[in-house]
Each structure stands twice: as structure tokens, then as C-alpha cells.
Amino acid sequence: MDWDNGPMSTDLRRSGNERSAQPIADLSSIRSDVLRRFVAYWREIRGVRRMPTRRDFDPLDARFALGYISLIEVHRDPMRFYFRLDGTNQVELFGIDCTRRYLDEAMPSEHAAMASISYTDVVQHGEPRYHRRQIVFHERLIDWEVVILPFSNDGERVDRLMTGIVPDQSL
């Protein structure tokens, strides 16, 4: 499905309780200019295909988002997520650098489970997702927006994810 017309989810996580909102139908629901531009860039490099390949992504074309982006490999049997690169702004926001680590080894189990559910959803559907979240993490309240974008070398099977995470102080 197309980003504009496909099912997108948003949720808020407050003190361990997750609340789902209605699907978001267009880019105007994303508060961050960086994330809107990042999704628009993903759509541009995707073209008429279901999703772009990693080779289509040129970091120089997405300079505006580089510190906010993480590149994640999808490993199967069992499903695990390996961070090739964790954006510096994400590392600063959460206080953990997941670079060259598996999600379930880098993050506390509750937070890794939440991210794994979101990543698995994108892998299974091959469609971008958007979330707004608020959690207590390392005794700090953190508000953020995230887009999770699928990439595929064969055009069908998701083998990479890119996330864009931007703090959202207005939740």
C-alpha cells in the first residue's frame, strides 16, 4: 500500500501503558519536518516499486536527517534486528548506542520488545509506519516520533529497516 493511503499507526506509551490511536493517512500527521522530508525522500527513491533497495539510499541526499537515522538489518530464524548504524541524535536521546549490536542485546527487555513489535510489523507488511511515543527510559520521560521505513534487495522481502527518530517535546 502507498504511504499516503496505507495503514499507519501511532501510539503513545505512558508509564508502560500503550494506547493506540487511529491510523494516520498522510504526511501532515508527522510533526517533524525532518521526518516528513525523510519519508518523502524514501518515496522518491522507491519510485513505482513497493520499496527501495539500500543501494538507492544516498546519505548525501538525506544529510538533513543523518543524525536521526538508524540502519537496521533484518535477520530471520529467529527474527532479530541488528543495528549497522545508530544515529548520533538517537544515541543522545536514549543514552544507548546500538551500533553493531542486536536490539535485544542493546536495550532493556521491555523497550526492545516494544521496538521489535514495531519493526516486525514493518517487515511483515513491507510498509512504512509512524509512531508517537512517550516512555520512561533510564528514569527520564522521553517523547519522540519515529518513522520505520522498509528496504528490500529483491523488491519483496524486507531485509533492512531505516528508522528516523526525532524528539517530540509537545506530546
Short mmCIF file of N, CA and C in Angstrom, two decimals:
data_model
loop_
_atom_site.label_atom_id
_atom_site.label_comp_id
_atom_site.label_asym_id
_atom_site.label_seq_id
_atom_site.Cartn_x
_atom_site.Cartn_y
_atom_site.Cartn_z
N MET A 1 0.84 -1.19 0.00
CA MET A 1 0.00 0.00 0.00
C MET A 1 0.87 1.24 0.00
N ASP A 2 0.36 2.30 -0.51
CA ASP A 2 1.06 3.57 -0.59
C ASP A 2 1.09 4.22 0.79
N TRP A 3 2.16 4.95 1.07
CA TRP A 3 2.30 5.64 2.35
C TRP A 3 1.09 6.51 2.64
N ASP A 4 0.62 7.26 1.65
CA ASP A 4 -0.50 8.18 1.87
C ASP A 4 -1.80 7.46 2.18
N ASN A 5 -1.98 6.28 1.61
CA ASN A 5 -3.26 5.60 1.76
C ASN A 5 -3.19 4.35 2.62
N GLY A 6 -2.00 3.95 3.00
CA GLY A 6 -1.84 2.71 3.74
C GLY A 6 -2.11 2.89 5.22
N PRO A 7 -2.20 1.76 5.93
CA PRO A 7 -2.44 1.83 7.36
C PRO A 7 -1.17 2.26 8.07
N MET A 8 -1.25 3.34 8.78
CA MET A 8 -0.13 3.78 9.60
C MET A 8 -0.64 3.86 11.02
N SER A 9 0.22 3.58 11.95
CA SER A 9 -0.24 3.59 13.32
C SER A 9 0.49 4.66 14.10
N THR A 10 -0.12 5.07 15.15
CA THR A 10 0.52 5.97 16.09
C THR A 10 0.14 5.49 17.48
N ASP A 11 1.04 5.58 18.40
CA ASP A 11 0.70 5.20 19.76
C ASP A 11 1.49 6.04 20.72
N LEU A 12 0.98 6.13 21.91
CA LEU A 12 1.67 6.81 22.99
C LEU A 12 1.94 5.77 24.06
N ARG A 13 3.08 5.82 24.64
CA ARG A 13 3.42 4.88 25.70
C ARG A 13 3.64 5.70 26.95
N ARG A 14 2.78 5.51 27.90
CA ARG A 14 2.86 6.27 29.14
C ARG A 14 3.00 5.30 30.30
N SER A 15 4.14 5.37 30.95
CA SER A 15 4.39 4.55 32.14
C SER A 15 4.04 3.09 31.91
N GLY A 16 4.41 2.55 30.76
CA GLY A 16 4.19 1.15 30.48
C GLY A 16 2.83 0.83 29.88
N ASN A 17 1.92 1.79 29.76
CA ASN A 17 0.63 1.54 29.16
C ASN A 17 0.61 2.12 27.76
N GLU A 18 0.36 1.27 26.77
CA GLU A 18 0.35 1.73 25.39
C GLU A 18 -1.08 1.97 24.95
N ARG A 19 -1.30 3.07 24.25
CA ARG A 19 -2.63 3.42 23.76
C ARG A 19 -2.51 3.66 22.26
N SER A 20 -3.27 2.93 21.47
CA SER A 20 -3.23 3.11 20.02
C SER A 20 -4.21 4.17 19.59
N ALA A 21 -3.81 4.97 18.63
CA ALA A 21 -4.68 5.99 18.05
C ALA A 21 -5.18 5.50 16.69
N GLN A 22 -5.92 6.33 16.00
CA GLN A 22 -6.44 5.98 14.68
C GLN A 22 -5.30 5.97 13.66
N PRO A 23 -5.45 5.16 12.59
CA PRO A 23 -4.44 5.19 11.53
C PRO A 23 -4.25 6.60 10.97
N ILE A 24 -3.05 6.88 10.56
CA ILE A 24 -2.71 8.19 10.01
C ILE A 24 -2.63 8.04 8.50
N ALA A 25 -3.33 8.89 7.78
CA ALA A 25 -3.46 8.71 6.34
C ALA A 25 -2.46 9.50 5.50
N ASP A 26 -1.79 10.52 6.04
CA ASP A 26 -0.89 11.31 5.20
C ASP A 26 0.26 11.89 6.00
N LEU A 27 1.20 12.48 5.29
CA LEU A 27 2.41 13.01 5.92
C LEU A 27 2.13 14.17 6.85
N SER A 28 1.01 14.84 6.71
CA SER A 28 0.73 16.00 7.55
C SER A 28 0.57 15.62 9.02
N SER A 29 0.36 14.34 9.31
CA SER A 29 0.25 13.90 10.70
C SER A 29 1.60 13.85 11.39
N ILE A 30 2.67 13.81 10.62
CA ILE A 30 4.02 13.79 11.19
C ILE A 30 4.39 15.20 11.59
N ARG A 31 4.76 15.39 12.83
CA ARG A 31 5.06 16.74 13.33
C ARG A 31 6.41 17.26 12.87
N SER A 32 7.38 16.39 12.79
CA SER A 32 8.75 16.78 12.49
C SER A 32 8.97 17.02 11.00
N ASP A 33 9.53 18.18 10.67
CA ASP A 33 9.91 18.46 9.28
C ASP A 33 10.95 17.47 8.79
N VAL A 34 11.89 17.11 9.66
CA VAL A 34 12.94 16.16 9.28
C VAL A 34 12.32 14.83 8.88
N LEU A 35 11.38 14.33 9.66
CA LEU A 35 10.78 13.03 9.35
C LEU A 35 9.90 13.10 8.11
N ARG A 36 9.17 14.20 7.93
CA ARG A 36 8.37 14.35 6.70
C ARG A 36 9.27 14.33 5.47
N ARG A 37 10.39 15.05 5.53
CA ARG A 37 11.33 15.07 4.41
C ARG A 37 11.97 13.70 4.20
N PHE A 38 12.26 13.00 5.27
CA PHE A 38 12.85 11.67 5.19
C PHE A 38 11.90 10.69 4.50
N VAL A 39 10.64 10.74 4.87
CA VAL A 39 9.64 9.87 4.23
C VAL A 39 9.46 10.26 2.76
N ALA A 40 9.42 11.55 2.48
CA ALA A 40 9.29 12.00 1.08
C ALA A 40 10.49 11.50 0.26
N TYR A 41 11.68 11.55 0.84
CA TYR A 41 12.87 11.05 0.15
C TYR A 41 12.74 9.55 -0.10
N TRP A 42 12.29 8.79 0.92
CA TRP A 42 12.08 7.34 0.75
C TRP A 42 11.11 7.06 -0.40
N ARG A 43 10.04 7.80 -0.44
CA ARG A 43 9.05 7.63 -1.51
C ARG A 43 9.67 7.94 -2.88
N GLU A 44 10.49 8.97 -2.93
CA GLU A 44 11.14 9.36 -4.19
C GLU A 44 12.07 8.25 -4.69
N ILE A 45 12.90 7.68 -3.81
CA ILE A 45 13.83 6.65 -4.26
C ILE A 45 13.11 5.31 -4.49
N ARG A 46 11.96 5.14 -3.90
CA ARG A 46 11.16 3.93 -4.13
C ARG A 46 10.61 3.93 -5.54
N GLY A 47 10.17 5.10 -6.02
CA GLY A 47 9.57 5.18 -7.34
C GLY A 47 8.28 4.38 -7.39
N VAL A 48 8.15 3.55 -8.41
CA VAL A 48 6.93 2.76 -8.59
C VAL A 48 7.02 1.40 -7.91
N ARG A 49 8.17 1.10 -7.33
CA ARG A 49 8.36 -0.19 -6.66
C ARG A 49 7.68 -0.19 -5.29
N ARG A 50 7.55 -1.36 -4.74
CA ARG A 50 6.95 -1.49 -3.41
C ARG A 50 7.82 -0.84 -2.35
N MET A 51 9.15 -0.99 -2.48
CA MET A 51 10.10 -0.38 -1.56
C MET A 51 11.45 -0.26 -2.25
N PRO A 52 12.27 0.69 -1.82
CA PRO A 52 13.59 0.85 -2.44
C PRO A 52 14.59 -0.18 -1.91
N THR A 53 15.74 -0.25 -2.58
CA THR A 53 16.86 -1.05 -2.08
C THR A 53 17.75 -0.15 -1.23
N ARG A 54 18.61 -0.74 -0.45
CA ARG A 54 19.56 0.04 0.34
C ARG A 54 20.49 0.83 -0.59
N ARG A 55 20.82 0.26 -1.74
CA ARG A 55 21.69 0.95 -2.70
C ARG A 55 21.07 2.23 -3.24
N ASP A 56 19.74 2.31 -3.22
CA ASP A 56 19.06 3.52 -3.69
C ASP A 56 19.28 4.70 -2.75
N PHE A 57 19.56 4.41 -1.50
CA PHE A 57 19.70 5.44 -0.48
C PHE A 57 21.08 6.07 -0.58
N ASP A 58 21.12 7.38 -0.78
CA ASP A 58 22.38 8.12 -0.81
C ASP A 58 22.40 9.05 0.40
N PRO A 59 23.30 8.79 1.36
CA PRO A 59 23.34 9.63 2.55
C PRO A 59 23.48 11.13 2.26
N LEU A 60 24.15 11.46 1.16
CA LEU A 60 24.31 12.88 0.82
C LEU A 60 22.97 13.53 0.47
N ASP A 61 22.04 12.74 -0.05
CA ASP A 61 20.72 13.28 -0.38
C ASP A 61 19.84 13.42 0.86
N ALA A 62 20.24 12.79 1.95
CA ALA A 62 19.45 12.84 3.19
C ALA A 62 20.26 13.45 4.33
N ARG A 63 21.19 14.34 3.98
CA ARG A 63 22.03 14.98 5.00
C ARG A 63 21.22 15.59 6.13
N PHE A 64 20.07 16.14 5.79
CA PHE A 64 19.20 16.81 6.76
C PHE A 64 18.75 15.87 7.89
N ALA A 65 18.83 14.56 7.66
CA ALA A 65 18.30 13.59 8.63
C ALA A 65 19.37 12.67 9.22
N LEU A 66 20.61 12.80 8.80
CA LEU A 66 21.60 11.77 9.13
C LEU A 66 21.74 11.46 10.62
N GLY A 67 21.79 12.40 11.49
CA GLY A 67 21.93 12.09 12.91
C GLY A 67 20.71 11.42 13.52
N TYR A 68 19.59 11.47 12.81
CA TYR A 68 18.34 10.91 13.30
C TYR A 68 18.05 9.52 12.76
N ILE A 69 18.89 9.03 11.84
CA ILE A 69 18.62 7.78 11.14
C ILE A 69 19.43 6.63 11.74
N SER A 70 18.77 5.48 11.85
CA SER A 70 19.47 4.24 12.16
C SER A 70 19.22 3.26 11.02
N LEU A 71 20.24 2.47 10.71
CA LEU A 71 20.15 1.44 9.68
C LEU A 71 20.18 0.09 10.38
N ILE A 72 19.14 -0.71 10.14
CA ILE A 72 18.94 -1.96 10.86
C ILE A 72 18.81 -3.11 9.88
N GLU A 73 19.61 -4.16 10.08
CA GLU A 73 19.49 -5.38 9.28
C GLU A 73 18.41 -6.26 9.90
N VAL A 74 17.63 -6.89 9.04
CA VAL A 74 16.61 -7.84 9.49
C VAL A 74 17.20 -9.24 9.37
N HIS A 75 17.33 -9.94 10.49
CA HIS A 75 17.80 -11.32 10.49
C HIS A 75 16.60 -12.20 10.81
N ARG A 76 16.55 -13.35 10.19
CA ARG A 76 15.41 -14.26 10.37
C ARG A 76 15.86 -15.59 10.97
N ASP A 77 14.88 -16.30 11.50
CA ASP A 77 15.07 -17.66 12.05
C ASP A 77 16.10 -17.69 13.16
N PRO A 78 15.90 -17.04 14.26
CA PRO A 78 14.72 -16.27 14.64
C PRO A 78 14.83 -14.80 14.18
N MET A 79 13.69 -14.11 14.19
CA MET A 79 13.65 -12.70 13.81
C MET A 79 14.41 -11.89 14.86
N ARG A 80 15.45 -11.18 14.37
CA ARG A 80 16.23 -10.29 15.22
C ARG A 80 16.62 -9.08 14.40
N PHE A 81 16.95 -8.01 15.09
CA PHE A 81 17.26 -6.76 14.43
C PHE A 81 18.66 -6.31 14.86
N TYR A 82 19.53 -6.16 13.86
CA TYR A 82 20.93 -5.82 14.08
C TYR A 82 21.19 -4.40 13.58
N PHE A 83 21.67 -3.54 14.47
CA PHE A 83 21.94 -2.15 14.13
C PHE A 83 23.30 -2.03 13.46
N ARG A 84 23.29 -1.74 12.16
CA ARG A 84 24.53 -1.44 11.45
C ARG A 84 25.03 -0.08 11.89
N LEU A 85 24.10 0.82 12.11
CA LEU A 85 24.43 2.20 12.48
C LEU A 85 23.28 2.77 13.29
N ASP A 86 23.59 3.40 14.39
CA ASP A 86 22.58 4.07 15.21
C ASP A 86 22.90 5.56 15.17
N GLY A 87 21.95 6.36 14.72
CA GLY A 87 22.16 7.80 14.56
C GLY A 87 22.60 8.48 15.84
N THR A 88 23.50 9.44 15.70
CA THR A 88 24.05 10.12 16.88
C THR A 88 22.98 10.83 17.70
N ASN A 89 21.99 11.39 17.05
CA ASN A 89 20.92 12.06 17.80
C ASN A 89 20.05 11.05 18.55
N GLN A 90 19.89 9.85 17.99
CA GLN A 90 19.16 8.79 18.70
C GLN A 90 19.95 8.33 19.91
N VAL A 91 21.25 8.18 19.74
CA VAL A 91 22.11 7.78 20.85
C VAL A 91 22.01 8.81 21.97
N GLU A 92 22.04 10.07 21.60
CA GLU A 92 21.93 11.14 22.59
C GLU A 92 20.57 11.12 23.30
N LEU A 93 19.50 10.90 22.55
CA LEU A 93 18.15 10.89 23.13
C LEU A 93 17.98 9.76 24.14
N PHE A 94 18.42 8.55 23.79
CA PHE A 94 18.19 7.39 24.65
C PHE A 94 19.37 7.05 25.56
N GLY A 95 20.55 7.57 25.25
CA GLY A 95 21.71 7.27 26.08
C GLY A 95 22.29 5.89 25.86
N ILE A 96 21.94 5.26 24.73
CA ILE A 96 22.45 3.93 24.38
C ILE A 96 22.83 3.94 22.91
N ASP A 97 24.02 3.43 22.61
CA ASP A 97 24.44 3.29 21.22
C ASP A 97 24.27 1.83 20.82
N CYS A 98 23.35 1.58 19.91
CA CYS A 98 23.06 0.21 19.47
C CYS A 98 23.93 -0.22 18.29
N THR A 99 24.80 0.65 17.80
CA THR A 99 25.63 0.34 16.64
C THR A 99 26.38 -0.98 16.84
N ARG A 100 26.29 -1.85 15.81
CA ARG A 100 26.94 -3.16 15.80
C ARG A 100 26.47 -4.06 16.94
N ARG A 101 25.18 -3.91 17.29
CA ARG A 101 24.59 -4.74 18.34
C ARG A 101 23.17 -5.13 17.92
N TYR A 102 22.72 -6.24 18.45
CA TYR A 102 21.33 -6.64 18.26
C TYR A 102 20.45 -5.84 19.21
N LEU A 103 19.26 -5.53 18.75
CA LEU A 103 18.29 -4.78 19.56
C LEU A 103 18.11 -5.42 20.92
N ASP A 104 17.89 -6.74 20.95
CA ASP A 104 17.60 -7.41 22.22
C ASP A 104 18.81 -7.49 23.15
N GLU A 105 20.00 -7.19 22.65
CA GLU A 105 21.20 -7.16 23.49
C GLU A 105 21.51 -5.74 23.96
N ALA A 106 21.06 -4.76 23.20
CA ALA A 106 21.42 -3.37 23.49
C ALA A 106 20.43 -2.65 24.40
N MET A 107 19.17 -2.99 24.29
CA MET A 107 18.12 -2.25 25.00
C MET A 107 17.55 -3.08 26.15
N PRO A 108 17.03 -2.42 27.17
CA PRO A 108 16.30 -3.15 28.21
C PRO A 108 15.15 -3.95 27.59
N SER A 109 14.84 -5.09 28.15
CA SER A 109 13.90 -6.03 27.52
C SER A 109 12.54 -5.43 27.19
N GLU A 110 11.98 -4.62 28.07
CA GLU A 110 10.66 -4.02 27.80
C GLU A 110 10.70 -3.12 26.57
N HIS A 111 11.74 -2.32 26.45
CA HIS A 111 11.86 -1.40 25.32
C HIS A 111 12.24 -2.13 24.04
N ALA A 112 13.08 -3.15 24.16
CA ALA A 112 13.42 -3.96 22.99
C ALA A 112 12.18 -4.66 22.46
N ALA A 113 11.33 -5.15 23.35
CA ALA A 113 10.10 -5.83 22.92
C ALA A 113 9.17 -4.87 22.17
N MET A 114 9.04 -3.64 22.68
CA MET A 114 8.18 -2.64 22.02
C MET A 114 8.71 -2.33 20.62
N ALA A 115 10.02 -2.10 20.50
CA ALA A 115 10.61 -1.80 19.19
C ALA A 115 10.51 -3.01 18.27
N SER A 116 10.74 -4.20 18.79
CA SER A 116 10.67 -5.42 17.99
C SER A 116 9.28 -5.62 17.39
N ILE A 117 8.26 -5.35 18.15
CA ILE A 117 6.89 -5.46 17.64
C ILE A 117 6.68 -4.50 16.47
N SER A 118 7.15 -3.26 16.63
CA SER A 118 7.01 -2.26 15.57
C SER A 118 7.81 -2.65 14.33
N TYR A 119 9.05 -3.10 14.52
CA TYR A 119 9.89 -3.49 13.39
C TYR A 119 9.30 -4.71 12.67
N THR A 120 8.84 -5.69 13.44
CA THR A 120 8.26 -6.89 12.85
C THR A 120 7.03 -6.56 12.01
N ASP A 121 6.24 -5.61 12.47
CA ASP A 121 5.06 -5.17 11.72
C ASP A 121 5.48 -4.65 10.33
N VAL A 122 6.52 -3.85 10.28
CA VAL A 122 7.00 -3.31 9.01
C VAL A 122 7.56 -4.43 8.14
N VAL A 123 8.29 -5.36 8.74
CA VAL A 123 8.84 -6.49 7.99
C VAL A 123 7.71 -7.32 7.39
N GLN A 124 6.69 -7.61 8.17
CA GLN A 124 5.59 -8.46 7.69
C GLN A 124 4.76 -7.79 6.60
N HIS A 125 4.55 -6.48 6.71
CA HIS A 125 3.69 -5.79 5.75
C HIS A 125 4.45 -5.07 4.64
N GLY A 126 5.75 -4.83 4.83
CA GLY A 126 6.54 -4.16 3.81
C GLY A 126 6.10 -2.72 3.58
N GLU A 127 5.54 -2.11 4.62
CA GLU A 127 5.03 -0.74 4.52
C GLU A 127 5.58 0.11 5.66
N PRO A 128 5.82 1.39 5.40
CA PRO A 128 6.30 2.29 6.45
C PRO A 128 5.29 2.43 7.58
N ARG A 129 5.81 2.75 8.74
CA ARG A 129 4.97 3.02 9.90
C ARG A 129 5.46 4.29 10.59
N TYR A 130 4.54 4.93 11.26
CA TYR A 130 4.82 6.14 12.04
C TYR A 130 4.24 5.95 13.43
N HIS A 131 5.01 6.32 14.44
CA HIS A 131 4.54 6.24 15.82
C HIS A 131 4.95 7.51 16.56
N ARG A 132 4.12 7.91 17.49
CA ARG A 132 4.50 8.90 18.50
C ARG A 132 4.48 8.16 19.81
N ARG A 133 5.54 8.30 20.56
CA ARG A 133 5.66 7.53 21.79
C ARG A 133 6.16 8.40 22.93
N GLN A 134 5.80 7.95 24.12
CA GLN A 134 6.29 8.58 25.34
C GLN A 134 6.54 7.45 26.33
N ILE A 135 7.77 7.36 26.82
CA ILE A 135 8.11 6.31 27.78
C ILE A 135 9.01 6.88 28.86
N VAL A 136 9.08 6.15 29.96
CA VAL A 136 10.10 6.40 30.96
C VAL A 136 11.25 5.47 30.61
N PHE A 137 12.41 6.06 30.36
CA PHE A 137 13.58 5.31 29.94
C PHE A 137 14.77 5.80 30.74
N HIS A 138 15.42 4.89 31.45
CA HIS A 138 16.53 5.27 32.34
C HIS A 138 16.13 6.42 33.25
N GLU A 139 14.95 6.31 33.83
CA GLU A 139 14.41 7.27 34.79
C GLU A 139 14.18 8.66 34.21
N ARG A 140 14.05 8.75 32.89
CA ARG A 140 13.72 10.03 32.23
C ARG A 140 12.49 9.81 31.38
N LEU A 141 11.63 10.81 31.32
CA LEU A 141 10.48 10.76 30.43
C LEU A 141 10.94 11.24 29.06
N ILE A 142 10.73 10.41 28.04
CA ILE A 142 11.17 10.73 26.68
C ILE A 142 9.97 10.69 25.76
N ASP A 143 9.78 11.77 25.00
CA ASP A 143 8.75 11.86 23.96
C ASP A 143 9.48 11.83 22.62
N TRP A 144 8.96 11.05 21.67
CA TRP A 144 9.58 11.04 20.36
C TRP A 144 8.60 10.60 19.29
N GLU A 145 8.97 10.96 18.05
CA GLU A 145 8.29 10.48 16.86
C GLU A 145 9.26 9.56 16.13
N VAL A 146 8.73 8.52 15.51
CA VAL A 146 9.58 7.61 14.75
C VAL A 146 8.87 7.21 13.47
N VAL A 147 9.65 7.15 12.38
CA VAL A 147 9.20 6.51 11.15
C VAL A 147 10.10 5.30 10.96
N ILE A 148 9.49 4.21 10.50
CA ILE A 148 10.21 2.97 10.22
C ILE A 148 9.97 2.66 8.76
N LEU A 149 11.04 2.66 7.98
CA LEU A 149 10.94 2.54 6.53
C LEU A 149 11.59 1.23 6.06
N PRO A 150 10.88 0.44 5.25
CA PRO A 150 11.43 -0.83 4.78
C PRO A 150 12.27 -0.67 3.51
N PHE A 151 13.30 -1.52 3.40
CA PHE A 151 14.14 -1.61 2.22
C PHE A 151 14.26 -3.08 1.85
N SER A 152 14.40 -3.36 0.55
CA SER A 152 14.46 -4.73 0.08
C SER A 152 15.40 -4.85 -1.10
N ASN A 153 16.28 -5.83 -1.06
CA ASN A 153 17.17 -6.05 -2.20
C ASN A 153 16.47 -6.73 -3.37
N ASP A 154 15.42 -7.51 -3.08
CA ASP A 154 14.72 -8.21 -4.16
C ASP A 154 13.36 -7.60 -4.49
N GLY A 155 12.99 -6.53 -3.79
CA GLY A 155 11.72 -5.86 -4.07
C GLY A 155 10.52 -6.43 -3.35
N GLU A 156 10.70 -7.54 -2.65
CA GLU A 156 9.58 -8.19 -1.95
C GLU A 156 9.84 -8.41 -0.47
N ARG A 157 10.97 -8.96 -0.17
CA ARG A 157 11.30 -9.34 1.21
C ARG A 157 12.08 -8.22 1.89
N VAL A 158 11.58 -7.73 3.00
CA VAL A 158 12.26 -6.66 3.75
C VAL A 158 13.52 -7.24 4.37
N ASP A 159 14.67 -6.64 4.04
CA ASP A 159 15.92 -7.10 4.63
C ASP A 159 16.66 -6.01 5.40
N ARG A 160 16.17 -4.78 5.29
CA ARG A 160 16.73 -3.65 6.04
C ARG A 160 15.60 -2.73 6.44
N LEU A 161 15.81 -2.06 7.56
CA LEU A 161 14.90 -1.01 8.00
C LEU A 161 15.75 0.23 8.24
N MET A 162 15.16 1.38 7.98
CA MET A 162 15.75 2.63 8.41
C MET A 162 14.73 3.28 9.31
N THR A 163 15.21 3.71 10.47
CA THR A 163 14.32 4.46 11.35
C THR A 163 14.80 5.90 11.39
N GLY A 164 13.87 6.79 11.53
CA GLY A 164 14.14 8.18 11.80
C GLY A 164 13.45 8.50 13.11
N ILE A 165 14.20 8.95 14.09
CA ILE A 165 13.63 9.25 15.42
C ILE A 165 13.98 10.69 15.76
N VAL A 166 12.95 11.45 16.12
CA VAL A 166 13.13 12.86 16.48
C VAL A 166 12.39 13.11 17.79
N PRO A 167 13.03 13.78 18.74
CA PRO A 167 12.32 14.10 19.98
C PRO A 167 11.08 14.94 19.69
N ASP A 168 10.02 14.68 20.44
CA ASP A 168 8.77 15.42 20.30
C ASP A 168 8.39 15.96 21.68
N GLN A 169 8.77 17.16 21.96
CA GLN A 169 8.56 17.75 23.27
C GLN A 169 7.11 18.18 23.52
N SER A 170 6.27 18.15 22.48
CA SER A 170 4.93 18.70 22.63
C SER A 170 3.85 17.64 22.89
N LEU A 171 4.23 16.40 23.19
CA LEU A 171 3.21 15.38 23.47
C LEU A 171 2.47 15.67 24.75
#
